[in-house]
XYZ file of C-alpha atoms in Angstrom:
406
model
C -0.082 -0.110 0.061
C 1.626 3.329 -1.057
C 0.142 6.734 -0.740
C 1.931 10.220 -1.189
C 1.190 13.065 1.249
C 2.341 16.107 -1.214
C 2.676 18.586 1.632
C 3.949 21.807 0.426
C 3.954 20.462 -3.063
C 0.491 19.252 -3.332
C -0.261 18.244 -7.017
C 3.018 19.325 -8.335
C 5.576 17.076 -9.502
C 8.769 16.693 -7.325
C 11.476 18.972 -8.270
C 15.319 18.201 -7.954
C 15.196 20.313 -4.701
C 12.380 18.690 -3.104
C 13.096 16.600 0.155
C 11.573 13.454 -0.072
C 10.694 11.791 3.071
C 9.818 7.772 2.801
C 7.535 6.856 5.847
C 6.792 3.121 6.670
C 3.944 2.470 9.184
C 1.710 -0.331 9.949
C -1.700 0.367 8.076
C -3.012 -3.094 7.998
C -3.637 -6.029 10.653
C -3.883 -5.776 14.141
C -1.845 -2.786 14.684
C -3.501 -0.732 11.783
C -5.061 1.973 14.114
C -1.818 2.536 15.771
C -0.049 2.800 12.262
C -2.519 5.488 11.131
C -1.906 7.546 14.193
C 1.674 7.429 13.196
C 0.949 8.985 9.957
C -1.069 11.626 11.966
C 2.304 12.710 13.897
C 4.202 12.720 10.459
C 1.586 15.124 8.974
C 1.383 17.196 12.128
C 5.341 17.746 11.802
C 5.341 18.549 8.379
C 2.484 20.887 8.630
C 4.096 22.774 11.456
C 7.187 23.349 9.131
C 4.787 24.656 6.478
C 5.540 21.915 4.299
C 8.828 22.983 3.313
C 12.316 23.291 4.910
C 15.050 25.887 3.740
C 13.113 26.560 0.689
C 12.487 23.066 -0.392
C 9.363 21.592 -0.597
C 8.726 18.460 1.659
C 7.298 15.346 -0.276
C 5.966 12.318 2.088
C 5.546 9.171 0.430
C 3.657 6.444 2.637
C 4.504 2.748 2.649
C 2.364 0.221 4.714
C 4.063 -2.596 6.290
C 2.191 -5.441 8.545
C 4.469 -5.616 11.434
C 7.066 -8.245 9.891
C 10.588 -7.659 9.233
C 10.174 -8.514 5.618
C 7.490 -6.256 4.777
C 9.388 -3.387 6.463
C 12.540 -4.260 4.460
C 10.603 -4.379 1.261
C 8.657 -1.036 1.941
C 12.208 0.698 2.382
C 13.679 -0.829 -0.799
C 10.855 0.439 -2.696
C 11.116 3.659 -1.242
C 14.719 3.862 -1.823
C 15.216 2.337 -5.163
C 11.744 3.374 -6.937
C 10.927 6.603 -5.339
C 14.306 7.977 -4.606
C 13.642 9.124 -1.054
C 16.325 10.871 1.236
C 15.311 10.049 4.541
C 13.157 7.157 5.860
C 11.056 7.733 8.975
C 9.728 4.460 10.457
C 9.037 1.623 11.321
C 6.585 1.133 13.874
C 7.001 -2.310 15.243
C 10.227 -3.888 17.264
C 11.289 -6.743 14.826
C 10.933 -4.422 11.767
C 13.326 -1.830 13.574
C 15.996 -4.469 13.950
C 15.417 -5.332 10.128
C 15.621 -1.706 8.988
C 18.616 -1.060 11.180
C 20.327 -3.979 9.304
C 19.090 -2.761 5.881
C 20.462 0.914 6.568
C 24.106 -0.409 6.738
C 23.587 -1.372 2.852
C 22.488 2.216 2.159
C 24.734 4.492 3.630
C 23.859 7.485 1.769
C 20.291 7.234 3.064
C 19.238 8.407 6.671
C 16.707 6.249 8.510
C 14.949 7.990 11.616
C 13.016 5.585 13.810
C 9.097 5.913 14.110
C 8.197 4.102 17.275
C 9.820 0.754 16.931
C 11.460 0.283 20.533
C 13.221 -3.103 20.601
C 16.303 -2.772 22.656
C 18.921 -4.184 20.405
C 18.098 -1.725 17.436
C 20.532 0.700 18.903
C 22.262 -0.982 21.933
C 24.214 -3.715 20.207
C 25.404 -3.571 16.554
C 24.085 -0.149 15.827
C 24.173 1.578 12.447
C 25.778 4.991 11.818
C 22.914 6.100 9.623
C 20.018 4.794 11.830
C 18.844 7.312 14.531
C 15.956 6.767 17.437
C 14.918 9.727 19.273
C 12.335 7.957 21.221
C 14.167 5.511 23.405
C 13.351 1.983 23.571
C 10.778 -0.212 25.377
C 12.796 -0.785 28.632
C 13.409 2.784 29.036
C 9.686 3.024 28.801
C 9.225 1.070 31.969
C 11.565 2.586 34.203
C 9.890 3.280 37.539
C 7.194 0.833 37.252
C 9.065 -2.135 38.706
C 9.605 -0.446 41.900
C 6.175 1.300 42.002
C 4.292 -2.153 41.762
C 6.458 -3.819 44.388
C 7.047 -0.915 46.884
C 3.793 1.063 46.708
C 1.228 -1.201 45.248
C 2.594 -4.492 47.343
C 2.618 -6.750 44.609
C 5.105 -9.601 45.173
C 4.151 -12.248 42.423
C 3.185 -11.074 38.854
C 2.556 -13.124 35.510
C 3.256 -11.905 32.329
C 1.077 -11.913 29.085
C 2.822 -10.469 25.884
C 3.440 -10.741 22.342
C 6.181 -13.032 21.222
C 8.757 -10.643 19.423
C 11.426 -8.454 20.310
C 9.371 -5.114 21.585
C 7.530 -6.967 24.311
C 10.798 -9.022 25.399
C 12.195 -5.261 25.956
C 9.211 -3.903 27.832
C 9.283 -7.109 30.008
C 12.920 -6.310 30.795
C 12.179 -2.984 31.716
C 9.502 -4.251 34.203
C 11.340 -7.257 35.543
C 14.684 -5.651 35.902
C 13.245 -3.403 38.641
C 10.578 -5.760 40.088
C 12.757 -8.885 40.627
C 15.781 -6.621 42.037
C 12.936 -5.272 44.505
C 12.485 -8.967 45.767
C 9.354 -9.696 43.286
C 8.942 -12.877 41.313
C 7.473 -13.763 37.947
C 6.445 -17.473 37.964
C 4.814 -17.372 34.544
C 5.313 -15.724 31.253
C 2.679 -16.306 28.465
C 3.937 -15.317 24.966
C 1.332 -14.973 22.026
C 1.897 -14.244 18.402
C 0.751 -10.886 17.062
C -3.001 -11.034 15.501
C -4.006 -13.789 17.885
C -7.807 -13.925 18.680
C -8.253 -16.824 21.280
C -6.575 -16.161 24.265
C -8.905 -18.607 26.308
C -5.818 -21.122 26.913
C -3.863 -18.163 28.593
C -6.797 -16.825 30.552
C -7.471 -19.844 32.334
C -3.867 -20.656 32.978
C -2.825 -17.573 34.887
C -1.882 -18.744 38.355
C -4.670 -18.032 40.902
C -1.892 -16.886 43.408
C -0.423 -13.927 41.263
C -1.030 -10.428 42.753
C -1.364 -8.924 39.241
C -0.833 -9.328 35.667
C 1.857 -7.392 33.411
C 0.228 -7.164 30.078
C 2.398 -6.008 27.017
C 0.039 -6.287 24.014
C -0.980 -3.822 21.577
C -3.719 -2.791 19.339
C -6.469 -5.529 18.668
C -4.483 -7.878 20.502
C -4.636 -5.884 23.757
C -8.501 -5.322 23.260
C -8.976 -9.166 22.539
C -7.114 -10.476 25.747
C -8.544 -7.821 27.921
C -12.121 -8.459 26.723
C -11.837 -12.234 27.097
C -9.999 -12.025 30.530
C -13.031 -9.615 31.657
C -15.647 -12.075 30.099
C -13.860 -14.783 31.938
C -14.462 -13.203 35.214
C -10.693 -12.283 35.831
C -10.175 -9.810 38.661
C -6.483 -9.639 38.845
C -5.193 -6.035 38.767
C -3.438 -4.972 35.374
C 0.054 -3.647 35.178
C 0.168 -1.954 31.800
C 2.841 -2.028 29.018
C 3.367 1.306 27.380
C 1.072 0.133 24.297
C -1.528 -1.657 26.344
C -2.715 1.461 28.258
C -2.015 3.885 25.298
C -4.911 6.241 24.427
C -5.347 4.041 21.213
C -6.879 1.287 23.668
C -8.441 3.613 26.156
C -10.475 5.140 23.237
C -11.875 1.335 22.433
C -15.105 0.357 23.235
C -15.949 -2.586 25.652
C -16.552 -3.245 29.353
C -13.024 -4.468 29.951
C -12.013 -0.858 30.161
C -13.494 -0.474 33.637
C -10.845 -3.105 34.648
C -8.102 -0.775 33.619
C -8.979 2.044 35.875
C -6.199 2.437 38.381
C -3.812 0.342 36.188
C -0.166 1.578 36.550
C 1.949 1.766 33.604
C 5.198 3.103 32.139
C 5.045 5.367 29.165
C 6.935 8.207 27.479
C 3.604 9.620 26.356
C 0.956 10.577 28.734
C -2.440 11.634 27.273
C -3.391 14.023 30.152
C -0.135 15.309 31.046
C -0.353 18.793 32.615
C 2.862 20.233 30.777
C 2.332 23.513 28.689
C 4.207 21.803 25.767
C 2.031 18.855 25.825
C -1.264 20.770 26.097
C -0.125 22.649 23.125
C 0.747 19.476 21.121
C -2.345 17.751 22.115
C -4.288 20.775 21.059
C -2.787 20.925 17.633
C -3.287 17.172 17.199
C -7.048 17.217 18.185
C -7.764 20.201 16.028
C -5.809 18.872 13.016
C -7.266 15.331 13.516
C -10.894 15.359 14.717
C -11.200 11.945 13.704
C -8.207 10.816 15.747
C -7.963 9.614 19.175
C -8.868 12.011 22.309
C -5.118 12.573 22.764
C -2.122 11.774 20.804
C -0.884 8.177 21.097
C 2.797 6.938 21.429
C 2.672 6.269 17.836
C 1.748 9.948 16.908
C 4.050 11.331 19.512
C 7.023 9.547 18.430
C 6.497 9.807 14.548
C 6.121 13.399 15.162
C 9.311 13.570 17.067
C 11.272 11.604 14.087
C 9.782 13.800 11.377
C 10.511 16.967 13.640
C 13.871 16.046 14.493
C 14.874 15.433 10.692
C 13.326 18.724 9.652
C 15.422 20.664 12.620
C 18.492 18.852 11.282
C 17.681 19.783 7.604
C 17.188 23.466 8.672
C 20.621 23.129 10.360
C 22.343 22.402 7.049
C 19.913 24.649 4.871
C 18.294 21.438 3.380
C 21.794 20.380 1.880
C 22.115 16.518 1.776
C 24.933 16.484 -0.550
C 28.074 14.365 0.462
C 26.034 11.236 1.152
C 24.423 13.630 4.064
C 27.301 13.440 6.305
C 26.614 17.104 7.465
C 22.938 16.199 7.904
C 23.637 13.168 9.939
C 26.265 15.172 11.969
C 23.446 17.816 12.643
C 20.948 14.895 13.814
C 23.726 13.594 16.285
C 24.199 16.667 17.729
C 20.623 17.837 17.825
C 18.742 18.929 21.042
C 15.230 19.948 21.201
C 12.193 20.426 23.822
C 9.945 17.455 23.262
C 6.129 17.614 23.390
C 6.465 16.286 27.115
C 8.752 19.277 27.983
C 11.906 17.473 28.218
C 15.179 17.898 26.301
C 15.900 15.265 23.779
C 19.257 14.568 23.008
C 21.173 11.229 21.857
C 23.534 9.044 23.229
C 26.554 7.483 21.378
C 24.522 4.875 19.703
C 22.174 7.592 18.364
C 19.493 6.679 20.794
C 17.433 8.897 22.902
C 17.960 9.841 26.389
C 14.226 10.060 27.551
C 11.944 11.072 30.214
C 9.593 8.368 31.334
C 6.467 8.540 33.243
C 4.949 6.209 35.654
C 1.054 6.410 35.199
C -2.299 5.386 36.143
C -5.303 4.924 34.394
C -8.189 7.117 35.576
C -11.892 8.034 34.564
C -12.364 11.525 32.993
C -15.295 13.717 34.112
C -17.037 12.654 30.606
C -16.599 8.902 31.216
C -13.532 8.502 28.812
C -10.405 6.960 30.073
C -6.955 8.929 30.226
C -3.660 8.391 31.773
C -2.295 10.691 34.440
C 1.138 10.940 36.082
C 2.220 9.361 39.190
C 5.800 9.962 38.925
C 8.263 11.302 36.439
C 11.913 9.690 35.967
C 14.161 12.090 34.081
C 17.102 11.404 31.849
C 16.674 7.651 31.246
C 19.318 6.168 29.287
C 19.661 2.807 27.392
C 21.482 1.397 30.389
C 18.599 2.244 32.741
C 21.054 3.909 34.975
C 23.305 1.081 35.597
C 26.913 0.795 34.461
C 26.879 0.322 30.606
C 29.346 -2.718 30.767
C 27.505 -4.546 33.378
C 24.204 -3.842 31.563
C 25.571 -5.431 28.486
C 26.677 -8.294 30.377
C 23.232 -9.322 31.257
C 22.838 -10.409 27.658
C 20.237 -9.588 25.037
C 16.434 -9.891 26.004
C 14.619 -12.879 25.094
C 11.751 -14.956 26.229
C 13.875 -16.212 29.027
C 15.907 -13.121 29.852
C 15.308 -11.673 32.442
C 13.929 -14.711 34.573
C 13.089 -14.690 38.367
C 10.529 -17.541 38.816
């Protein structure tokens, strides 16, 4: 699936001086609603720039993937080899990001700026000089939650239900690293494929003696599991992965939503954050996209940041992408800017964002809809999660079995 957002160049053919940005997002399958919000984030960033940078029109070409690495690679190859894009923004999902990181090494004259893909090893291990991620990884997005669940909520034993690929592995690491160190245990982890529709075997296998369930599912998968758990009479409190309590889920319909009220989670994007920058960003989003969610999702936020960063760096180099984009990438590397959540975004040595993270709680708004409010803020979270980098790397890559504290 291909579409062109000729922002700033509407019906006119692309000229030699146009900046061509290829965007890869998931617009089909279980994550389609999430991918569409990522596109809204791109549109918002380009619209804010007036559709041009340094006198050059911005042409945006969108390709859909389906959450698989092959689909993301095929989309990127088409954008580079047939459409002649200068920059790629995307992808959305974790394993797609690992695949594009690897592909980027074969196209050193193209700059890849991550969308919302948040697998740990996309940047931590075997990073690529022309792959940049401003939003951080999924473990960074969970910092503070493990300690809060154990120390503040008193949970000692938690089961995990998560999709079986790199991003949920990373989220589970972020939660378990703290929770296990605080003395908690995780006796069972249930891994499920993307796009599963029947969760009955998992629902009825969750141990009766756990205090809560950590759920790292997104899109339709999260809705299906939570619906079936609710229908089965499940009553364990939920601890949310970042995309499980994202606004894309909270705006869904169904009685399962009542079970989410009070659920803690970790996220870099808080729908009901009180910061001035977020209020402004959210107002721009809802004004431009009345058919969107009630507040920007993680996907809108992170695709926006990727596109916004690319535009800021293009302004730094006056739109000049000559010399295999070396000056542009140097500008990206050194870039610092205020994010929609009010923090200062900057990159580490692996071109991964150092982020502010939020421990949140789902609450019911006065109009009956659900949102997230801040419980605590953890500033300047790096990819080693505050640990010694060498010791952190020595723990090994995340997987189904790493970490473990049964």
